[in-house]
Amino acid sequence: MKRKIALLICLLLLCGCDGSTSENVPHEPTNDIPDITESAESPVSSFEEPSAEAWQTISATDETNGAADKENKPGFDDSEWITPKLSPEKVAFTLSGGVSTEKIAEYAGYDIDFDVTASDYYESGVEYVERCYEGKELEEIREHNYIFKSNPSFHYMGTEAADWLATVSYGIYAGQATSFERLFLIKDGEVVRELEPLEDWILAAYCSRGEIYLSSAVNGLRKTDIVTGESPVVLKQDIQNDGWGMIAAINEDYIVYGGSMQKILVRETGEIIDPDINWDGMSQLPLILSDDMIYYTDWLGEYHSYDIKKRVMTDGDSHNLSKITGYDYSDKWSVTPEETSTSAIRVVNLYDGSERVYNLSALVGDISREELARYNTDYIFDGDRLWLHNWNELFCFVLNLETGEAAEAELGLIKHNNTYISEGKFKVTEDDILYAADVDYPV
């Protein structure tokens, strides 16, 4: 409408219409087209209806300008569009705690302390192997007493007692309900202690304050003291109704874990809170633990929050969960490839609900929305920083979501099988050597 008024006044002036000179009021420019504001003391004294040709000219010019706006600003909404500023410095890494994954796998072998023949699934496993395998493969399985093992999973410890905890899963062929776990503490690339084996299935492991928390499928959440070597003990299994110890969220003060009925472990005191709230930590529904608050979405799409200290639940979208449109989010940021543009991501600050769109063309080139989607690009949050790494090894950048600054990372060091450990620290693999990498960010 402002463009129409501006063009109309220009036409009137060109046609010789009488009008007093007006003084423009200072304002913020919009799309580089000046906004002419008439002075209240100097109104236009006469008005002549423009011809049909003039209206067509105004209409055509307005549509052209609007199309140009949409072309320059995909999405054409109120979000702020930003082109990241690339730093001349690259992201630097300091590697430590190197361990050969193949060496630990060979060390673990098949010699476990469990009497696997006592398992309810052993005989059926034997029958399955004898029926389905033959030749050299059959002989090897017989030699391993009809059990198979996985490659070790490594969990960062970073303590004087250990650099890593390696867990190795064993199972009886065709006996999926039976699993045995061996746990090894590793220091300077060598196994320094083996903890007591578990008849369980370990989903994940976390280390903090000299304790290992084991998220398991059978006995819920376990923990062990890595200094004393105390055997893993079950944490309040009696209050769980499903046995799962899946950790849905964790911070310095709390661990939220369980299956359909989540529990809250107060890490300082060991107290376990049962909020009697039905949310599923294994689902893809947003669940965020931020300080003393839990924000989550239920199966009906309704939003809730739970104050851990006050033991109070409230309803309402108090943390902007409704703005999370994908699976890539932290307690502060949500990131989604922009629907109306290539090489762009929409970023939402969940604290205040503000949105911005980063035009990544200068960093990643012309990348389609599909390639920026989760299955082709790895998004890793480290505070206000977002790692952008393409699985096809086309690019690897760190973008500071708060400042809009970006820096390139060494492509060969951060790959999709490397994971975030904690603030400024990653697991990095070179060949078969696993390292803990301390990250030095220039942005």
Coordinates of C-alpha atoms in Angstrom, one line a residue:
M1 CA 0.0 0.0 0.0
K2 CA 2.9 2.3 0.8
R3 CA 4.4 1.7 -2.6
K4 CA 1.1 2.5 -4.3
I5 CA 0.8 5.8 -2.3
A6 CA 4.4 6.7 -3.2
L7 CA 4.0 6.0 -6.9
L8 CA 0.6 7.8 -7.0
I9 CA 2.1 10.9 -5.5
C10 CA 5.0 10.8 -8.0
L11 CA 2.5 10.6 -10.9
L12 CA 0.5 13.5 -9.5
L13 CA 3.6 15.6 -9.2
L14 CA 4.6 14.7 -12.8
C15 CA 1.1 15.7 -13.9
G16 CA 1.6 19.2 -12.3
C17 CA -0.7 18.8 -9.3
D18 CA -0.4 21.6 -6.8
G19 CA 0.9 20.5 -3.4
S20 CA 3.1 22.0 -0.7
T21 CA 6.5 20.6 0.0
S22 CA 6.3 18.1 2.9
E23 CA 9.1 17.1 5.2
N24 CA 9.9 13.4 5.5
V25 CA 9.7 11.9 9.0
P26 CA 12.8 9.8 9.8
H27 CA 12.0 6.0 9.8
E28 CA 13.5 2.6 9.2
P29 CA 13.7 1.8 5.5
T30 CA 11.7 -1.1 4.2
N31 CA 13.2 -3.2 1.4
D32 CA 15.1 -0.1 0.2
I33 CA 11.9 1.6 -1.0
P34 CA 11.5 5.0 0.8
D35 CA 8.2 5.5 2.7
I36 CA 6.9 9.0 2.0
T37 CA 4.9 10.4 5.0
E38 CA 2.8 13.5 4.4
S39 CA 3.1 16.4 6.8
A40 CA -0.1 17.1 8.8
E41 CA 0.5 20.9 8.3
S42 CA 0.9 20.5 4.5
P43 CA -1.8 18.3 3.1
V44 CA -2.2 17.7 -0.7
S45 CA -4.5 20.5 -1.8
S46 CA -5.9 18.9 -4.9
F47 CA -6.5 15.4 -6.2
E48 CA -7.0 14.1 -9.7
E49 CA -8.2 10.6 -10.4
P50 CA -5.4 8.7 -12.2
S51 CA -6.3 7.2 -15.6
A52 CA -6.8 3.5 -16.1
E53 CA -3.3 3.3 -17.7
A54 CA -1.8 4.9 -14.6
W55 CA -3.5 2.4 -12.3
Q56 CA -2.2 -0.5 -14.4
T57 CA 1.3 1.0 -14.2
I58 CA 1.1 1.2 -10.4
S59 CA -0.3 -2.3 -10.1
A60 CA 2.4 -3.8 -12.4
T61 CA 5.2 -2.0 -10.6
D62 CA 3.9 -3.1 -7.2
E63 CA 3.7 -6.8 -8.3
T64 CA 7.2 -6.6 -9.7
N65 CA 8.7 -5.1 -6.5
G66 CA 6.9 -7.7 -4.4
A67 CA 8.2 -10.6 -6.6
A68 CA 11.7 -9.2 -6.2
D69 CA 11.3 -9.0 -2.4
K70 CA 10.2 -12.7 -2.3
E71 CA 13.1 -13.7 -4.5
N72 CA 15.7 -11.9 -2.3
K73 CA 14.1 -13.1 1.0
P74 CA 12.8 -16.7 0.7
G75 CA 10.0 -17.4 3.1
F76 CA 8.8 -13.8 3.0
D77 CA 7.8 -13.6 6.6
D78 CA 8.8 -11.6 9.7
S79 CA 11.8 -13.8 10.6
E80 CA 15.3 -12.2 10.5
W81 CA 17.4 -13.5 7.6
I82 CA 21.2 -13.6 8.4
T83 CA 24.2 -14.5 6.3
P84 CA 26.8 -16.0 8.7
K85 CA 30.2 -14.2 8.9
L86 CA 33.0 -16.7 8.2
S87 CA 36.0 -16.5 10.5
P88 CA 39.5 -16.8 8.9
E89 CA 40.5 -19.2 11.7
K90 CA 39.5 -22.8 11.8
V91 CA 38.2 -24.9 14.7
A92 CA 41.1 -26.5 16.4
F93 CA 41.3 -29.9 18.3
T94 CA 43.5 -31.2 21.1
L95 CA 43.4 -35.0 21.2
S96 CA 44.0 -37.2 24.3
G97 CA 43.1 -40.6 25.7
G98 CA 43.9 -42.6 22.5
V99 CA 42.8 -46.2 22.5
S100 CA 42.7 -48.8 19.7
T101 CA 39.2 -50.1 19.3
E102 CA 40.4 -53.2 17.6
K103 CA 42.8 -54.0 20.4
I104 CA 40.0 -53.8 23.0
A105 CA 37.7 -55.9 20.9
E106 CA 40.5 -58.6 20.6
Y107 CA 41.2 -58.3 24.4
A108 CA 37.5 -58.9 25.2
G109 CA 37.3 -62.1 23.1
Y110 CA 34.6 -64.7 23.9
D111 CA 35.7 -65.8 27.4
I112 CA 33.0 -64.6 29.8
D113 CA 32.3 -65.7 33.3
F114 CA 28.7 -66.5 32.8
D115 CA 27.4 -70.1 32.6
V116 CA 25.6 -69.5 29.3
T117 CA 24.4 -73.2 29.3
A118 CA 22.1 -72.3 32.3
S119 CA 20.2 -69.8 30.2
D120 CA 16.6 -70.6 29.2
Y121 CA 17.5 -69.8 25.6
Y122 CA 20.7 -71.8 25.3
E123 CA 19.2 -75.1 23.9
S124 CA 17.0 -73.2 21.4
G125 CA 20.1 -71.2 20.4
V126 CA 22.1 -74.5 19.8
E127 CA 19.2 -75.9 17.7
Y128 CA 19.0 -72.7 15.7
V129 CA 22.8 -72.7 14.9
E130 CA 22.9 -76.4 14.0
R131 CA 20.0 -75.9 11.6
C132 CA 21.1 -72.7 9.9
Y133 CA 24.9 -72.8 9.8
E134 CA 27.5 -75.1 8.3
G135 CA 31.2 -75.4 7.5
K136 CA 33.8 -73.1 9.0
E137 CA 31.2 -70.6 10.3
L138 CA 29.5 -73.4 12.2
E139 CA 32.7 -74.6 13.8
E140 CA 33.6 -71.1 14.9
I141 CA 30.2 -70.6 16.5
R142 CA 30.5 -74.0 18.3
E143 CA 34.0 -72.9 19.5
H144 CA 32.4 -69.7 21.0
N145 CA 29.8 -71.8 22.8
Y146 CA 27.0 -70.6 20.6
I147 CA 27.3 -67.0 21.7
F148 CA 28.1 -63.9 19.6
K149 CA 29.5 -60.5 20.7
S150 CA 29.2 -56.9 19.6
N151 CA 32.0 -54.5 19.0
P152 CA 32.9 -52.5 22.1
S153 CA 31.1 -49.3 22.8
F154 CA 33.2 -46.6 24.4
H155 CA 32.0 -44.1 27.0
Y156 CA 34.2 -41.2 28.0
M157 CA 35.2 -41.1 31.7
G158 CA 38.0 -38.5 31.8
T159 CA 39.0 -39.3 35.4
E160 CA 42.3 -40.3 37.1
A161 CA 41.0 -43.9 37.3
A162 CA 40.0 -44.2 33.6
D163 CA 39.9 -42.5 30.2
W164 CA 37.1 -44.7 28.9
L165 CA 34.6 -47.3 29.9
A166 CA 34.2 -50.0 27.2
T167 CA 31.1 -52.2 27.2
V168 CA 30.8 -55.4 25.2
S169 CA 27.5 -57.1 24.7
Y170 CA 27.2 -60.9 24.3
G171 CA 24.1 -62.9 23.4
I172 CA 23.0 -66.4 22.5
Y173 CA 22.2 -67.0 18.8
A174 CA 18.5 -66.6 18.2
G175 CA 18.0 -65.9 21.9
Q176 CA 17.4 -62.1 21.7
A177 CA 16.0 -61.9 25.2
T178 CA 19.3 -62.9 26.7
S179 CA 22.3 -60.5 26.9
F180 CA 25.5 -60.4 28.9
E181 CA 27.6 -57.3 29.4
R182 CA 31.3 -57.0 30.2
L183 CA 32.6 -53.6 31.4
F184 CA 36.3 -52.6 31.0
L185 CA 38.0 -49.5 32.5
I186 CA 40.7 -48.2 30.1
K187 CA 43.6 -45.9 30.9
D188 CA 46.3 -44.8 28.5
G189 CA 45.1 -47.2 25.9
E190 CA 45.2 -50.3 28.2
V191 CA 42.6 -52.2 30.2
V192 CA 43.3 -51.5 33.9
R193 CA 40.2 -53.2 35.4
E194 CA 37.2 -55.3 34.4
L195 CA 34.1 -54.7 36.4
E196 CA 31.7 -57.5 37.4
P197 CA 29.8 -58.8 34.3
L198 CA 26.1 -58.1 34.1
E199 CA 23.3 -60.2 32.8
D200 CA 21.6 -57.3 31.2
W201 CA 21.5 -55.1 28.1
I202 CA 23.3 -51.8 28.5
L203 CA 21.7 -49.0 26.4
A204 CA 24.0 -46.2 27.4
A205 CA 26.6 -45.2 30.0
Y206 CA 27.4 -41.8 31.6
C207 CA 30.2 -40.8 33.9
S208 CA 30.0 -38.0 36.5
R209 CA 31.4 -37.3 40.0
G210 CA 33.3 -40.6 40.0
E211 CA 30.3 -42.7 39.3
I212 CA 29.1 -44.6 36.2
Y213 CA 25.4 -44.5 35.4
L214 CA 24.3 -47.4 33.2
S215 CA 21.0 -47.2 31.4
S216 CA 19.9 -50.8 31.0
A217 CA 16.9 -52.7 29.4
V218 CA 16.3 -55.2 32.2
N219 CA 17.2 -53.7 35.5
G220 CA 16.5 -50.0 34.9
L221 CA 19.2 -47.5 35.9
R222 CA 22.4 -48.8 37.5
K223 CA 25.4 -47.1 38.9
T224 CA 28.9 -48.1 40.0
D225 CA 31.8 -46.3 41.7
I226 CA 34.8 -46.4 39.3
V227 CA 37.3 -45.6 42.1
T228 CA 36.3 -48.4 44.5
G229 CA 35.1 -50.8 41.8
E230 CA 31.8 -51.4 43.6
S231 CA 29.6 -53.6 41.5
P232 CA 26.8 -51.9 39.6
V233 CA 23.7 -51.8 41.7
V234 CA 20.1 -51.3 40.7
L235 CA 18.5 -47.9 41.6
K236 CA 15.1 -48.4 43.1
Q237 CA 13.9 -51.0 40.6
D238 CA 10.8 -51.5 42.7
I239 CA 9.3 -48.1 41.8
Q240 CA 9.5 -48.9 38.0
N241 CA 6.7 -50.8 36.3
D242 CA 8.5 -51.6 33.1
G243 CA 12.1 -52.3 33.9
W244 CA 13.6 -49.8 31.3
G245 CA 16.3 -47.5 32.4
M246 CA 16.3 -45.3 29.3
I247 CA 17.8 -42.0 30.1
A248 CA 15.6 -39.3 28.5
A249 CA 17.5 -36.3 29.8
I250 CA 20.5 -35.5 32.0
N251 CA 22.2 -32.5 33.5
E252 CA 24.5 -31.8 36.4
D253 CA 21.8 -32.1 39.0
Y254 CA 19.2 -34.6 37.6
I255 CA 18.8 -37.7 35.5
V256 CA 15.3 -38.3 34.0
Y257 CA 15.0 -42.0 33.2
G258 CA 12.6 -44.9 32.8
G259 CA 10.1 -46.1 30.2
S260 CA 6.5 -44.9 29.9
M261 CA 6.6 -43.7 33.5
Q262 CA 9.7 -41.6 34.0
K263 CA 11.5 -41.1 37.2
I264 CA 13.9 -38.3 38.3
L265 CA 17.2 -39.1 40.1
V266 CA 18.6 -36.2 42.2
R267 CA 22.3 -36.8 41.7
E268 CA 23.6 -35.0 44.7
T269 CA 21.5 -36.9 47.3
G270 CA 20.5 -40.1 45.4
E271 CA 16.8 -39.3 46.0
I272 CA 14.4 -40.6 43.4
I273 CA 11.3 -38.6 42.6
D274 CA 8.3 -40.3 41.1
P275 CA 6.2 -37.5 39.6
D276 CA 3.5 -39.9 38.5
I277 CA 3.5 -38.4 35.0
N278 CA 3.0 -40.5 31.9
W279 CA 5.5 -39.4 29.3
D280 CA 7.6 -41.7 27.2
G281 CA 11.3 -40.9 27.2
M282 CA 11.9 -43.2 24.2
S283 CA 9.5 -41.3 22.0
Q284 CA 10.4 -38.6 19.6
L285 CA 8.2 -36.1 21.4
P286 CA 10.1 -33.1 22.7
L287 CA 11.3 -33.4 26.3
I288 CA 13.7 -30.8 27.6
L289 CA 15.5 -30.7 31.0
S290 CA 16.6 -27.2 31.8
D291 CA 17.9 -26.3 35.3
D292 CA 15.2 -27.4 37.7
M293 CA 12.4 -27.6 35.0
I294 CA 11.2 -30.4 32.7
Y295 CA 9.3 -29.3 29.6
Y296 CA 7.5 -32.0 27.5
T297 CA 4.8 -32.8 25.0
D298 CA 2.3 -35.6 25.7
W299 CA 0.8 -38.0 23.1
L300 CA -2.1 -35.6 22.5
G301 CA 0.2 -32.8 21.5
E302 CA -0.4 -30.8 24.7
Y303 CA 2.4 -29.0 26.5
H304 CA 3.3 -29.3 30.1
S305 CA 6.1 -28.4 32.5
Y306 CA 7.2 -29.9 35.8
D307 CA 9.1 -28.0 38.5
I308 CA 11.4 -30.6 40.2
K309 CA 12.1 -28.6 43.3
K310 CA 8.5 -27.5 43.9
R311 CA 7.0 -30.9 42.7
V312 CA 4.4 -29.0 40.7
M313 CA 3.2 -29.6 37.2
T314 CA 1.7 -26.8 35.0
D315 CA 0.1 -26.8 31.6
G316 CA 0.9 -24.5 28.7
D317 CA 3.7 -24.0 26.2
S318 CA 6.0 -22.2 28.6
H319 CA 9.2 -23.2 26.7
N320 CA 8.0 -22.7 23.1
L321 CA 7.9 -26.5 22.4
S322 CA 5.3 -25.8 19.7
K323 CA 8.0 -24.2 17.7
I324 CA 10.1 -27.4 17.6
T325 CA 9.2 -28.8 14.1
G326 CA 12.0 -31.5 13.8
Y327 CA 14.2 -33.8 15.9
D328 CA 17.2 -31.4 16.1
Y329 CA 16.9 -29.3 19.3
S330 CA 18.7 -28.5 22.6
D331 CA 17.3 -26.9 25.7
K332 CA 17.7 -23.5 24.1
W333 CA 17.7 -23.9 20.3
S334 CA 15.6 -25.7 17.6
V335 CA 16.9 -26.1 14.0
T336 CA 14.9 -27.1 10.9
P337 CA 15.8 -26.8 7.2
E338 CA 13.8 -23.9 5.7
E339 CA 10.9 -25.1 3.6
T340 CA 10.9 -22.3 1.1
S341 CA 14.6 -22.1 0.3
T342 CA 17.8 -24.0 -0.4
S343 CA 20.8 -23.8 1.8
A344 CA 18.9 -22.2 4.7
I345 CA 17.9 -23.3 8.2
R346 CA 15.3 -21.8 10.5
V347 CA 16.5 -21.3 14.1
V348 CA 14.2 -20.8 17.1
N349 CA 15.4 -19.5 20.5
L350 CA 13.2 -21.6 22.8
Y351 CA 13.9 -19.2 25.7
D352 CA 12.2 -16.2 24.1
G353 CA 10.5 -17.7 21.0
S354 CA 12.4 -15.5 18.6
E355 CA 13.2 -16.8 15.1
R356 CA 15.8 -16.2 12.5
V357 CA 16.8 -17.9 9.3
Y358 CA 20.5 -18.4 8.4
N359 CA 21.3 -18.3 4.7
L360 CA 24.1 -20.9 4.5
S361 CA 24.9 -20.6 0.8
A362 CA 28.2 -18.9 1.4
L363 CA 29.2 -21.8 3.7
V364 CA 27.8 -24.9 2.0
G365 CA 26.9 -23.9 -1.5
D366 CA 23.6 -24.7 -3.1
I367 CA 22.3 -27.5 -0.9
S368 CA 18.7 -28.7 -1.1
R369 CA 16.4 -28.9 1.8
E370 CA 16.6 -32.7 1.6
E371 CA 20.3 -32.7 1.9
L372 CA 20.1 -30.4 4.9
A373 CA 17.6 -32.8 6.5
R374 CA 18.5 -35.0 9.3
Y375 CA 19.4 -38.1 7.3
N376 CA 22.1 -36.2 5.3
T377 CA 23.4 -33.6 7.7
D378 CA 24.4 -34.1 11.3
Y379 CA 23.3 -31.3 13.7
I380 CA 25.2 -31.3 17.0
F381 CA 24.6 -28.6 19.6
D382 CA 27.4 -27.4 21.9
G383 CA 25.9 -24.6 23.9
D384 CA 25.1 -21.8 21.4
R385 CA 27.2 -23.5 18.7
L386 CA 25.7 -25.7 16.1
W387 CA 27.9 -28.2 14.2
L388 CA 26.8 -28.6 10.5
H389 CA 28.4 -31.7 9.0
N390 CA 27.2 -33.4 5.8
W391 CA 27.5 -37.2 5.8
N392 CA 28.6 -37.0 2.1
E393 CA 31.6 -35.1 3.4
L394 CA 30.7 -32.0 1.5
F395 CA 31.2 -29.5 4.4
C396 CA 31.8 -29.2 8.1
F397 CA 31.2 -25.9 9.9
V398 CA 30.5 -24.6 13.3
L399 CA 27.8 -21.8 13.5
N400 CA 27.3 -19.7 16.6
L401 CA 23.6 -19.3 16.6
E402 CA 23.7 -16.3 19.0
T403 CA 26.2 -14.2 17.1
G404 CA 25.9 -15.5 13.5
E405 CA 29.6 -16.2 13.2
A406 CA 30.9 -19.3 11.6
A407 CA 34.1 -21.3 11.4
E408 CA 35.3 -24.2 9.3
A409 CA 36.3 -27.5 10.9
E410 CA 38.7 -30.1 9.7
L411 CA 36.5 -32.4 7.6
G412 CA 38.4 -35.6 8.4
L413 CA 38.0 -35.3 12.2
I414 CA 34.3 -34.8 12.7
K415 CA 32.3 -37.5 11.0
H416 CA 28.8 -38.8 11.6
N417 CA 30.0 -41.7 13.8
N418 CA 31.7 -39.3 16.2
T419 CA 29.7 -38.0 19.0
Y420 CA 29.3 -35.1 21.4
I421 CA 30.5 -35.8 24.9
S422 CA 30.1 -32.5 26.8
E423 CA 30.7 -28.8 26.4
G424 CA 33.7 -28.4 24.2
K425 CA 34.5 -32.1 24.0
F426 CA 33.9 -34.8 21.4
K427 CA 34.7 -38.4 20.6
V428 CA 36.9 -38.5 17.5
T429 CA 38.1 -41.6 15.6
E430 CA 41.1 -41.7 13.3
D431 CA 41.5 -45.1 11.6
D432 CA 40.8 -47.4 14.6
I433 CA 42.1 -45.0 17.3
L434 CA 39.5 -43.3 19.5
Y435 CA 40.3 -40.0 21.1
A436 CA 38.7 -37.4 23.3
A437 CA 39.0 -34.1 21.5
D438 CA 39.0 -30.8 23.3
V439 CA 37.6 -28.2 20.9
D440 CA 39.0 -24.6 20.6
Y441 CA 36.3 -22.5 18.9
P442 CA 37.3 -19.2 17.2
V443 CA 33.6 -18.1 17.2

